[in-house]
Tab-separated table of C-alpha atoms and ligand atoms in Angstrom:
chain	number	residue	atom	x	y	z
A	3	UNK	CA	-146.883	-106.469	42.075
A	4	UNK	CA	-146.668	-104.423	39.092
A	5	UNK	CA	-150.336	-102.784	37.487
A	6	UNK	CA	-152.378	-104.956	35.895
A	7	UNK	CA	-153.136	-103.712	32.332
A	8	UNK	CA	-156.902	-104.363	31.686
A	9	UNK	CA	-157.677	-104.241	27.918
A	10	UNK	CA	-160.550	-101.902	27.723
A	11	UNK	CA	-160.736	-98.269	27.715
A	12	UNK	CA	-159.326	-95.714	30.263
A	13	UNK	CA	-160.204	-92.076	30.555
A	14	UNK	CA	-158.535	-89.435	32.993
A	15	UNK	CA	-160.251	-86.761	32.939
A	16	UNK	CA	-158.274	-84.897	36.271
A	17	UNK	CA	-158.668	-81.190	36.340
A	18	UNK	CA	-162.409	-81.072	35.609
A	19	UNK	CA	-164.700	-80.270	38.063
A	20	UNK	CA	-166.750	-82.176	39.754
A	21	UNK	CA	-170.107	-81.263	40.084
A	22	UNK	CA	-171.971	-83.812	41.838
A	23	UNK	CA	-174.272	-81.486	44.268
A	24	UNK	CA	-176.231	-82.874	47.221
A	25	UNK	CA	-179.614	-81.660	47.287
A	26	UNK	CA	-180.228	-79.132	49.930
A	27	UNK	CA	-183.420	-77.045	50.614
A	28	UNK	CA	-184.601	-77.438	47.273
A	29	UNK	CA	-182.363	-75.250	46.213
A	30	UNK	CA	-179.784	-76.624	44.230
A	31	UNK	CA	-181.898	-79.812	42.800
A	32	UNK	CA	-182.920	-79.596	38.793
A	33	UNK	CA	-186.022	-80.227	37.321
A	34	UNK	CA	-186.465	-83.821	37.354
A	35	UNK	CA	-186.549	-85.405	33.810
A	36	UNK	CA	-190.031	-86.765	32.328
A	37	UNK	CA	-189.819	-90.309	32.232
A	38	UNK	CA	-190.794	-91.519	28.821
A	39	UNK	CA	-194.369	-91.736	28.355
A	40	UNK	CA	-195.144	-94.855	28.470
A	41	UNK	CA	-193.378	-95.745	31.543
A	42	UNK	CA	-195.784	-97.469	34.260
A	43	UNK	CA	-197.040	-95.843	37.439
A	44	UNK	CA	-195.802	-98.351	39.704
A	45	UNK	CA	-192.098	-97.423	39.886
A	46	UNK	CA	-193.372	-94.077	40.982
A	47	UNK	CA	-193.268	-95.092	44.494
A	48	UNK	CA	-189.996	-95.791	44.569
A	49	UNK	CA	-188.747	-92.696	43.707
A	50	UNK	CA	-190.473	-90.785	46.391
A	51	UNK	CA	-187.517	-88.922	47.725
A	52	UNK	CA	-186.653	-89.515	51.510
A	53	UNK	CA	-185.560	-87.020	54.222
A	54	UNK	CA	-183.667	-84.310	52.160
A	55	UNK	CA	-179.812	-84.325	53.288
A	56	UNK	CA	-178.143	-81.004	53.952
A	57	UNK	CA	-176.096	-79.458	51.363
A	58	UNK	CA	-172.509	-80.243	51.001
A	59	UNK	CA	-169.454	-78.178	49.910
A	60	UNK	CA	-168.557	-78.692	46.110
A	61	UNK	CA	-165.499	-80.779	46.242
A	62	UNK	CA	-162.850	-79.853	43.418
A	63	UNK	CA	-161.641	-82.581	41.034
A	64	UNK	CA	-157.743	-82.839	42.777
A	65	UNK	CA	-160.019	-84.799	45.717
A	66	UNK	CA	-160.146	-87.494	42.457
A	67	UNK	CA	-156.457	-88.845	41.631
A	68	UNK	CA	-155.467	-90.695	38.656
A	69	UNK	CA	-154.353	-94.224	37.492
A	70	UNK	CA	-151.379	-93.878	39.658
A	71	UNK	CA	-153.536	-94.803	42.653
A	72	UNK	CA	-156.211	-97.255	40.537
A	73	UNK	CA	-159.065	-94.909	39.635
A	74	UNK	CA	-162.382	-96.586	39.489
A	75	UNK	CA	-162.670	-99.425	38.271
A	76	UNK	CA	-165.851	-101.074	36.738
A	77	UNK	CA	-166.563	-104.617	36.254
A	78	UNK	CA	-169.354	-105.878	34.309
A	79	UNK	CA	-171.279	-109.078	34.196
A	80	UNK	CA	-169.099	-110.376	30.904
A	81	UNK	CA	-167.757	-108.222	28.481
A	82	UNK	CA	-169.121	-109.575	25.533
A	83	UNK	CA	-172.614	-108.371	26.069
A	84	UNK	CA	-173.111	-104.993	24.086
A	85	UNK	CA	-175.669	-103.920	27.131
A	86	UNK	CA	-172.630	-103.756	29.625
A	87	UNK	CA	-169.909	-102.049	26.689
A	88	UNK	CA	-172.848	-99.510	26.721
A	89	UNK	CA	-173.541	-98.652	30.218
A	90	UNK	CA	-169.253	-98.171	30.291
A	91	UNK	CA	-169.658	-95.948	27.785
A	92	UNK	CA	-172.061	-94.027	30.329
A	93	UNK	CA	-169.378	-94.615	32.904
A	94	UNK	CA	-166.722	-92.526	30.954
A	95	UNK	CA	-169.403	-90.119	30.012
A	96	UNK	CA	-169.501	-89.465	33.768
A	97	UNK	CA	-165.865	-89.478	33.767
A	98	UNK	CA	-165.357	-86.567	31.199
A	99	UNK	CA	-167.651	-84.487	33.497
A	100	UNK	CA	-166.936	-85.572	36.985
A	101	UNK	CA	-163.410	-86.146	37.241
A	102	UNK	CA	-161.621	-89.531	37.592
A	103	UNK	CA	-160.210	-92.012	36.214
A	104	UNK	CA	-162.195	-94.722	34.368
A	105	UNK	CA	-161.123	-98.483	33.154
A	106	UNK	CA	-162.882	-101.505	32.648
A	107	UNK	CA	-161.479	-105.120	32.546
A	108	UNK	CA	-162.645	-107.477	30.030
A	109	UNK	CA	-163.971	-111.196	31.006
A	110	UNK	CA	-166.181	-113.455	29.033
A	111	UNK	CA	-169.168	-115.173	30.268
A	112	UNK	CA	-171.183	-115.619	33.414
A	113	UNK	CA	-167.298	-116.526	35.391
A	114	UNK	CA	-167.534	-115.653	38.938
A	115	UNK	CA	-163.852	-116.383	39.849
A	116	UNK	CA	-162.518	-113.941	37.201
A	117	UNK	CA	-164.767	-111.478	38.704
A	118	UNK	CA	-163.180	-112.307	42.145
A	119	UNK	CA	-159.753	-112.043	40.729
A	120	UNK	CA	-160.241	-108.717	39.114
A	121	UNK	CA	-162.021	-107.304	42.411
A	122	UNK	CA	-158.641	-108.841	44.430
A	123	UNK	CA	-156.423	-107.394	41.575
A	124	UNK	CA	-157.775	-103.829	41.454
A	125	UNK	CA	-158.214	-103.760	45.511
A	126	UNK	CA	-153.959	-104.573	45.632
A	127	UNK	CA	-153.424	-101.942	43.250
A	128	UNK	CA	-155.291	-99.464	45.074
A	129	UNK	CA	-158.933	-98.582	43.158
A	130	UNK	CA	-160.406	-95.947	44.402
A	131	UNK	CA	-163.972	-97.180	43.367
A	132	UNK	CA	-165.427	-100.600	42.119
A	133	UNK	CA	-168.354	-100.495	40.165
A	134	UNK	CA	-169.391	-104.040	39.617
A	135	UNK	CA	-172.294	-105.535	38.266
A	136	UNK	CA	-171.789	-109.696	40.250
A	137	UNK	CA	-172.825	-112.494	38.276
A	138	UNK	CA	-172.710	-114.678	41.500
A	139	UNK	CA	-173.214	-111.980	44.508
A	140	UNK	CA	-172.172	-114.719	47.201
A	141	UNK	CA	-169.289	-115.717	45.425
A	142	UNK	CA	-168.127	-112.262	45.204
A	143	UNK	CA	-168.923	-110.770	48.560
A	144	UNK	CA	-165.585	-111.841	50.555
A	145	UNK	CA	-163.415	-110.262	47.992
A	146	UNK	CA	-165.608	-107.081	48.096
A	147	UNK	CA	-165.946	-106.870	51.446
A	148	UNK	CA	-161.858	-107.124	51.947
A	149	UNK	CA	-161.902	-104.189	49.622
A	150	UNK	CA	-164.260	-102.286	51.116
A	151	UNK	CA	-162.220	-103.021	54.577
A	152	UNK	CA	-159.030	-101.978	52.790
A	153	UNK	CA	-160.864	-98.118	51.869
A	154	UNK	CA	-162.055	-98.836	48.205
A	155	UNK	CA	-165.721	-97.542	47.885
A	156	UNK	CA	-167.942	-100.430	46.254
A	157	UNK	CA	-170.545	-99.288	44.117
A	158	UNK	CA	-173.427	-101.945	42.547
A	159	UNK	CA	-174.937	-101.811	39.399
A	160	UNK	CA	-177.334	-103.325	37.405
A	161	UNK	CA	-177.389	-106.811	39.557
A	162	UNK	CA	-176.845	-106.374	43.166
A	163	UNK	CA	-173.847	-107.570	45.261
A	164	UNK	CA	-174.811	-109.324	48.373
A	165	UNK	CA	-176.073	-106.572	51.160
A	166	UNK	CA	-173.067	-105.637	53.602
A	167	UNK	CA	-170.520	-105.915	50.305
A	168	UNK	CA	-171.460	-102.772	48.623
A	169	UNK	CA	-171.354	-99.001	50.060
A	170	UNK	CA	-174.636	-98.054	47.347
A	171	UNK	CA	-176.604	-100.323	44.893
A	172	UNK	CA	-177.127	-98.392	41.696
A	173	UNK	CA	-180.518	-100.155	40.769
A	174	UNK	CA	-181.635	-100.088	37.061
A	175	UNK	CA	-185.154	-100.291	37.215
A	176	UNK	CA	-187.526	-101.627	40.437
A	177	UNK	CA	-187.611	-104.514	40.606
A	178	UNK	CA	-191.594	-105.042	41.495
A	179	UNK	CA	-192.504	-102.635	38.481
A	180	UNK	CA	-190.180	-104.385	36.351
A	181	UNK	CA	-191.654	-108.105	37.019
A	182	UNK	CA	-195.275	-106.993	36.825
A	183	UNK	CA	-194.350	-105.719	33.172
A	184	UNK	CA	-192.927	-108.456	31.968
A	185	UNK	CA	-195.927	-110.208	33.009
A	186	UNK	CA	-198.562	-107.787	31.311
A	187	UNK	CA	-196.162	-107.832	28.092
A	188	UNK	CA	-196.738	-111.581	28.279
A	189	UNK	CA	-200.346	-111.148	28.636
A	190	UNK	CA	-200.480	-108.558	25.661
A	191	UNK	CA	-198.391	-111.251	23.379
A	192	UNK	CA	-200.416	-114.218	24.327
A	193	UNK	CA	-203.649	-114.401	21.991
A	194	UNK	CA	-206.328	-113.886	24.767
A	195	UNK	CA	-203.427	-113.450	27.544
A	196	UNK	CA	-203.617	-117.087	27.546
A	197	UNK	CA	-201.519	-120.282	27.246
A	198	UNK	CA	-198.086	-121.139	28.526
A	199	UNK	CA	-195.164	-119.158	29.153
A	200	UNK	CA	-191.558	-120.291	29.650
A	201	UNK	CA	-188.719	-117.690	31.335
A	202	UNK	CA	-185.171	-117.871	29.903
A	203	UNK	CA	-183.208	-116.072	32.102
A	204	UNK	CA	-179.050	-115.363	32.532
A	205	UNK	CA	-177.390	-116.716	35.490
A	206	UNK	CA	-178.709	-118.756	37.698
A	207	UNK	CA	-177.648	-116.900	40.769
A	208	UNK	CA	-177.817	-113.704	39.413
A	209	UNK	CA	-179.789	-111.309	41.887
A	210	UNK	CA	-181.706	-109.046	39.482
A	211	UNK	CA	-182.374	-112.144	37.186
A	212	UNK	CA	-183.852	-113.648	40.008
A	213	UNK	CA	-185.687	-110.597	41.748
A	214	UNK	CA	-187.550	-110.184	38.289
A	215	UNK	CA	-188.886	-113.826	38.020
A	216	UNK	CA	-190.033	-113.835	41.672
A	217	UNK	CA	-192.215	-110.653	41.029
A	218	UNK	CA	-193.452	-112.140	37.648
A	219	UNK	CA	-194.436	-115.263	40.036
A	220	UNK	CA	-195.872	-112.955	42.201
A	221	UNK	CA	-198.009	-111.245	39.433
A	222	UNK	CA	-199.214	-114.158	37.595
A	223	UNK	CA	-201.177	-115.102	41.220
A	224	UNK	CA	-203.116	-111.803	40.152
A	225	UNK	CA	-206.770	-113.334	38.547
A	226	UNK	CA	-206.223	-110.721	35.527
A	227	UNK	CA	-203.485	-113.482	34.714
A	228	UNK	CA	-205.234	-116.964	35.816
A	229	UNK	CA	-205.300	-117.781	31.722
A	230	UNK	CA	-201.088	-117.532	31.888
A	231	UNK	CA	-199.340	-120.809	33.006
A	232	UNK	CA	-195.810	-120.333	33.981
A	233	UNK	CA	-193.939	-123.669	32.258
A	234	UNK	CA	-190.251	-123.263	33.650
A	235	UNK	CA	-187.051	-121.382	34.327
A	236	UNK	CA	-184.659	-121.621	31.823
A	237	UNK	CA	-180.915	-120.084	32.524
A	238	UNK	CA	-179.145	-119.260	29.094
A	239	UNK	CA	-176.116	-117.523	31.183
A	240	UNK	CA	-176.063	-114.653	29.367
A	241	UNK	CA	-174.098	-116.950	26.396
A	242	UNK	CA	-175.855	-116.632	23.100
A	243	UNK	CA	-174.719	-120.397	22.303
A	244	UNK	CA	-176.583	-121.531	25.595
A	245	UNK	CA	-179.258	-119.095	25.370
A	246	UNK	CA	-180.241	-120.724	21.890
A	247	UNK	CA	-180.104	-124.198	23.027
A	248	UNK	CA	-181.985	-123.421	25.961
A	249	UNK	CA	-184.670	-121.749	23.795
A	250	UNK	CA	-184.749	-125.023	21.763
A	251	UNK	CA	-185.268	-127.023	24.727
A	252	UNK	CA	-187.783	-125.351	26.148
A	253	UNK	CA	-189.854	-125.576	22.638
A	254	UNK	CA	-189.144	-129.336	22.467
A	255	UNK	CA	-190.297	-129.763	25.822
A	256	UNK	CA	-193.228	-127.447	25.520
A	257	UNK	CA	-195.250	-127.915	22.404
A	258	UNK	CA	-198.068	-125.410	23.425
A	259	UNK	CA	-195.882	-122.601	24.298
A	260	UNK	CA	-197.252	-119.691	23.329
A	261	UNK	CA	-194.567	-116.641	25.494
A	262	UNK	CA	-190.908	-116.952	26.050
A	263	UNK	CA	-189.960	-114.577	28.317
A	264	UNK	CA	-186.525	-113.333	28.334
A	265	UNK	CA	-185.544	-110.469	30.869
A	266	UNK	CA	-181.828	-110.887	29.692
A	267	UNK	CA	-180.004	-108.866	26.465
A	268	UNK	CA	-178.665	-111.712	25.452
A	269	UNK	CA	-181.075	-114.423	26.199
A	270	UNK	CA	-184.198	-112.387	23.814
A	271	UNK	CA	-182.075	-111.868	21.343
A	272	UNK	CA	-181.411	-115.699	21.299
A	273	UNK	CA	-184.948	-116.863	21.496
A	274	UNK	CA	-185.949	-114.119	19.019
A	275	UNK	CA	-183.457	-116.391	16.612
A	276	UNK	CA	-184.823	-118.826	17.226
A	277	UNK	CA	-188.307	-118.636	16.867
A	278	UNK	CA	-187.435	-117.152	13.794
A	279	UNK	CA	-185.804	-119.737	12.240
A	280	UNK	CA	-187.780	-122.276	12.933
A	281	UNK	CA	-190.595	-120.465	11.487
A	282	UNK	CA	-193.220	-120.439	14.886
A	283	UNK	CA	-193.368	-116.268	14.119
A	284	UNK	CA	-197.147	-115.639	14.954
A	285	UNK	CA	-197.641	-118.916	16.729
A	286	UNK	CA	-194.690	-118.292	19.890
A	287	UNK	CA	-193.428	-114.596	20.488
A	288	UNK	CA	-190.607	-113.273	22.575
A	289	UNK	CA	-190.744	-110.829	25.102
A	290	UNK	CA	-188.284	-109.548	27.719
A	291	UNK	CA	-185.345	-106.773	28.215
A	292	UNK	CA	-183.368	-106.299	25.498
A	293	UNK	CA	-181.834	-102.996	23.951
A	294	UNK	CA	-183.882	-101.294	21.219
A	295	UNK	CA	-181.011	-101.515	18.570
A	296	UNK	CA	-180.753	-105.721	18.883
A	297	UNK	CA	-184.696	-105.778	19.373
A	298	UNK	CA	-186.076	-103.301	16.645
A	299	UNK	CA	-186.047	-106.207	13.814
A	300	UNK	CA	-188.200	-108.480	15.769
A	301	UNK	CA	-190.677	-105.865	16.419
A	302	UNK	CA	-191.184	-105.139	13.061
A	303	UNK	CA	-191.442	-109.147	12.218
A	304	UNK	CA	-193.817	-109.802	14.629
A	305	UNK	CA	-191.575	-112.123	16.587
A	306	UNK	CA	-190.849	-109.491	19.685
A	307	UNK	CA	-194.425	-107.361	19.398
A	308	UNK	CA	-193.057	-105.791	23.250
A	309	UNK	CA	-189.731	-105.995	25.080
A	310	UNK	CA	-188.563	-103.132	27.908
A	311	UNK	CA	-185.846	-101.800	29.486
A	312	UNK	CA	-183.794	-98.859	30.781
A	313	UNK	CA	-181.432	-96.402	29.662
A	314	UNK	CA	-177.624	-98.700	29.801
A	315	UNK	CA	-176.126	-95.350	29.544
A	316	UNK	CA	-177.546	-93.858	32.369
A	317	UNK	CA	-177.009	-96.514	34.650
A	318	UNK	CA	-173.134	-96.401	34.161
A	319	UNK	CA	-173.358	-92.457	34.060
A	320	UNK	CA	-174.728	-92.781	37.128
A	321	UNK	CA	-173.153	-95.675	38.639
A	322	UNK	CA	-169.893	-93.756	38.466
A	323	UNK	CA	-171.327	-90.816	39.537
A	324	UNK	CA	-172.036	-92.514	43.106
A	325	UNK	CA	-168.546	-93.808	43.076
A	326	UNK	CA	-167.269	-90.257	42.441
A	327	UNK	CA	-169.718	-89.048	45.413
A	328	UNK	CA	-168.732	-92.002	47.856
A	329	UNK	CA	-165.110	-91.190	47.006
A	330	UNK	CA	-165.081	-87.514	47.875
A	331	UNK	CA	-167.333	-88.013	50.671
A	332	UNK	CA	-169.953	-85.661	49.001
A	333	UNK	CA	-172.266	-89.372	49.147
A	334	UNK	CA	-171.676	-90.894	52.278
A	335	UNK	CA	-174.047	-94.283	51.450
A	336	UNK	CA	-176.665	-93.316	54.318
A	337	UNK	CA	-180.078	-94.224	53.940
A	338	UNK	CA	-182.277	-90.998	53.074
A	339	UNK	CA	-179.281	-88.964	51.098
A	340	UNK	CA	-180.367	-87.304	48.343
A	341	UNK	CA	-178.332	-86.368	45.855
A	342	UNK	CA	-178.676	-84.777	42.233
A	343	UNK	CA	-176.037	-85.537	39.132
A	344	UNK	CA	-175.519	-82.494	36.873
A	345	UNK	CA	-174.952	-83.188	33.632
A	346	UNK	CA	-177.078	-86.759	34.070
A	347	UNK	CA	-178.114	-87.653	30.582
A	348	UNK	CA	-181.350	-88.844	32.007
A	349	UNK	CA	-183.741	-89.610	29.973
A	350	UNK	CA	-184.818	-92.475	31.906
A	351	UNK	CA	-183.629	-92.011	35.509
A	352	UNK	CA	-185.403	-89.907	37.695
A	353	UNK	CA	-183.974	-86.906	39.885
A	354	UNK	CA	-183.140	-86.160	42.315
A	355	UNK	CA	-182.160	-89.356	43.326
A	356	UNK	CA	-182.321	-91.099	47.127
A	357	UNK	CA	-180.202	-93.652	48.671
A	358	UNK	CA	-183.476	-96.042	49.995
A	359	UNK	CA	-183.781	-99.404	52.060
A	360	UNK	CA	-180.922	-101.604	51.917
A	361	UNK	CA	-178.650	-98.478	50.595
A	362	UNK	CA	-180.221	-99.135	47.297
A	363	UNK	CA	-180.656	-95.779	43.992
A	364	UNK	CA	-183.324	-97.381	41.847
A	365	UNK	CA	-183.598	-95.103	38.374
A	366	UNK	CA	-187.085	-95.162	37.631
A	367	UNK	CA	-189.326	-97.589	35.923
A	368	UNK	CA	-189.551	-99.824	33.203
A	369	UNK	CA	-189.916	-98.478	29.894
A	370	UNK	CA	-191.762	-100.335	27.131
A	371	UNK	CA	-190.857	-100.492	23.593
A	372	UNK	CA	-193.109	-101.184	20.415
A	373	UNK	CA	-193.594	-101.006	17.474
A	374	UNK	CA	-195.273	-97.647	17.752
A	375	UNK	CA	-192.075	-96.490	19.402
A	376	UNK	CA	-189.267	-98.231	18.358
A	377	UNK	CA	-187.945	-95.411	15.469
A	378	UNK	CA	-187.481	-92.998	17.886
A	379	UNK	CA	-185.755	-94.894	20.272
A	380	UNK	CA	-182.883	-96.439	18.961
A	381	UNK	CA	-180.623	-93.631	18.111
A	382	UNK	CA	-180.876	-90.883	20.590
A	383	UNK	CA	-181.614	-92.957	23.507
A	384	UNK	CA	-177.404	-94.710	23.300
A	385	UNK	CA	-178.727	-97.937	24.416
B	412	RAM	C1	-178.215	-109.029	30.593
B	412	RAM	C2	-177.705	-109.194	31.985
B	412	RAM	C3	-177.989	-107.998	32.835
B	412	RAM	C4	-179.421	-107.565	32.709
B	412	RAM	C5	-179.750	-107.313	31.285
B	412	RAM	C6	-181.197	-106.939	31.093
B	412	RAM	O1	-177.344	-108.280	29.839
B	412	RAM	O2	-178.290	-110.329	32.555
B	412	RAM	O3	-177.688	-108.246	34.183
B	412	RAM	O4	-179.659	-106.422	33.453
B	412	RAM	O5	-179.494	-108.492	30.543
């Protein structure tokens, strides 16, 4: 079969060296980086590290070979979401410093079989590493796992694959934290934290989508909340076309809404339109993850008064940095490793970071953007 030429970028990078360092007796691990300030408490938890693994030897960079045997490989949800294009640009980040070769196919919207062919495609020709981000987890999981089987190291990020199909889950944010925020952003939009809310999420199967609106269920039991009522789940897929009729549905249908709550790039950006143009700005507001550069004009209107997220960068600088690890065996995907990644950009992610339940890296908490904040943000932070 000859190589499949995936239109994206590619970056070799051999002859660098890599400088991924397991953390050993304290003595090798950096400074963690301050989270932002405003970032909650609750994620701190989750960063506890576990048992500290012994140190490892530095491998060199010739451990990494180049496209002739696949590289790593990283597919994202859809490739016409800027949030994804952003976290690859993390990705190659990593790869200028760490070694390896980086590519990316390129697939539009929400399609889990084009994810399944690309996993198939870059398995045959040999990947070293896939770094993939599942729209549908269950869909996906034989093809991963026949990679896995065949030697390639399978790295999650942002969304998780189904456990058993991926060697480490690169988590974004926690997923607990992340829920109860959206909830209190609600509250905070909400004149009195009360009236009706509506969710528009992505996919419907999507596992962080998902994970986010079961912990805002969870946190609207809470009493502080009793004056939010939760009207429906709306699932935009990630495609700003559905995202916006979904949005006007959900206003048709719910006359008192007062909250939309988005936790998808694309799917606040589309209800942010909308509520604009229809003119509801100070009656409905939007709330949600989105990145600060789509975001920062409905702050500053009124529409979006709160939204949160994560560093995009980071998590594909990191991401790839675990694939790099798994692949040289410096990371073997045990529960309780801890590992540190020179050269992280980090201003979100916390270090040193530990492989925890379920083989899963979460970065560090949520962190909420206003319009206090917003200026600062949108520039250095490469979201
Ligand atoms: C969308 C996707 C992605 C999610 C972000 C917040 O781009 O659904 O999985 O993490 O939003």
């Amino acid at each position: 079969m000859s190589r499949l030429v995936f239109r994206g970028f590619s970056r070799a990078a051999a002859g660098m060296a890599l400088v991924i360092v397991l953390a050993g007796c304290g003595s090798t691990v950096p400074t963690p980086t301050t989270p932002p300030a405003t970032a909650t408490a609750t994620a701190a938890a989750t960063t506890t590290p576990l048992e500290v693994a012994s140190a490892s030897a530095v491998a060199s960079a010739e451990t990494i070979t180049g496209p002739a045997t696949g590289g790593f490989i990283v597919i994202p949800k859809q490739s016409n979401n800027p949030y994804f294009d952003v976290a690859y640009e993390g990705a190659q980040d990593a790869a200028g410093v760490l070694g390896g070769d980086v590519s990316a196919p390129r697939t539009s919207g929400g399609d889990q079989t084009k994810q399944m062919w690309m996993i198939q495609t870059a398995t045959n020709q040999g990947a070293q590493a896939i770094i993939i981000a599942p729209n549908d987890p269950t869909g996906d999981a034989p093809a991963l796992q026949a990679a896995m089987a065949a030697g390639v190291k399978v790295v999650g990020f942002d969304s998780s694959p189904v456990p058993g199909s991926y060697n480490v889950f690169v988590e974004p944010v926690d997923t607990a934290a992340m829920g109860g925020t959206l909830v209190q952003m609600a509250c905070d939009e909400a004149p009195g934290c009360t009236g009706e809310i509506a969710i528009l999420s992505a996919a419907q199967n999507a596992t962080d989508q998902n994970g986010w609106i079961a912990a805002m269920q969870t946190t609207l039991t809470s009493s502080k909340y009793a004056g939010l009522k939760l009207d429906g789940v709306y699932y935009g897929n990630d495609d700003p076309t559905i995202s916006t009729r979904q949005t006007q549905a959900m206003l048709a249908a719910h006359p008192n809404l007062k909250v939309i709550v988005a936790p998808t790039t694309v799917g606040i950006v589309a209800a942010a339109q909308v509520v604009t143009a229809k003119k509801k700005t100070g009656r409905v507001f939007v709330t949600g993850i989105g990145t600060p550069q789509d975001m920062a004009v409905y702050v500053k209107s009124g529409v979006a008064p709160e939204f949160a997220t994560w560093n995009a960068t980071d998590l594909g600088y990191v991401a790839y940095a675990v694939a790099v690890g798994l692949v040289t065996g410096q990371i073997k995907g045990n529960v309780g490793e801890t590992f540190t990644v020179p050269s992280d950009p980090s201003p979100h992610g916390t270090q040193p970071y530990t492989i925890g339940a379920g083989n899963v890296v979460v970065l560090g908490p949520p962190f909420v953007f206003d319009a206090q904040n917003i200026d600062q943000y949108i520039n250095p932070f490469g979201f």
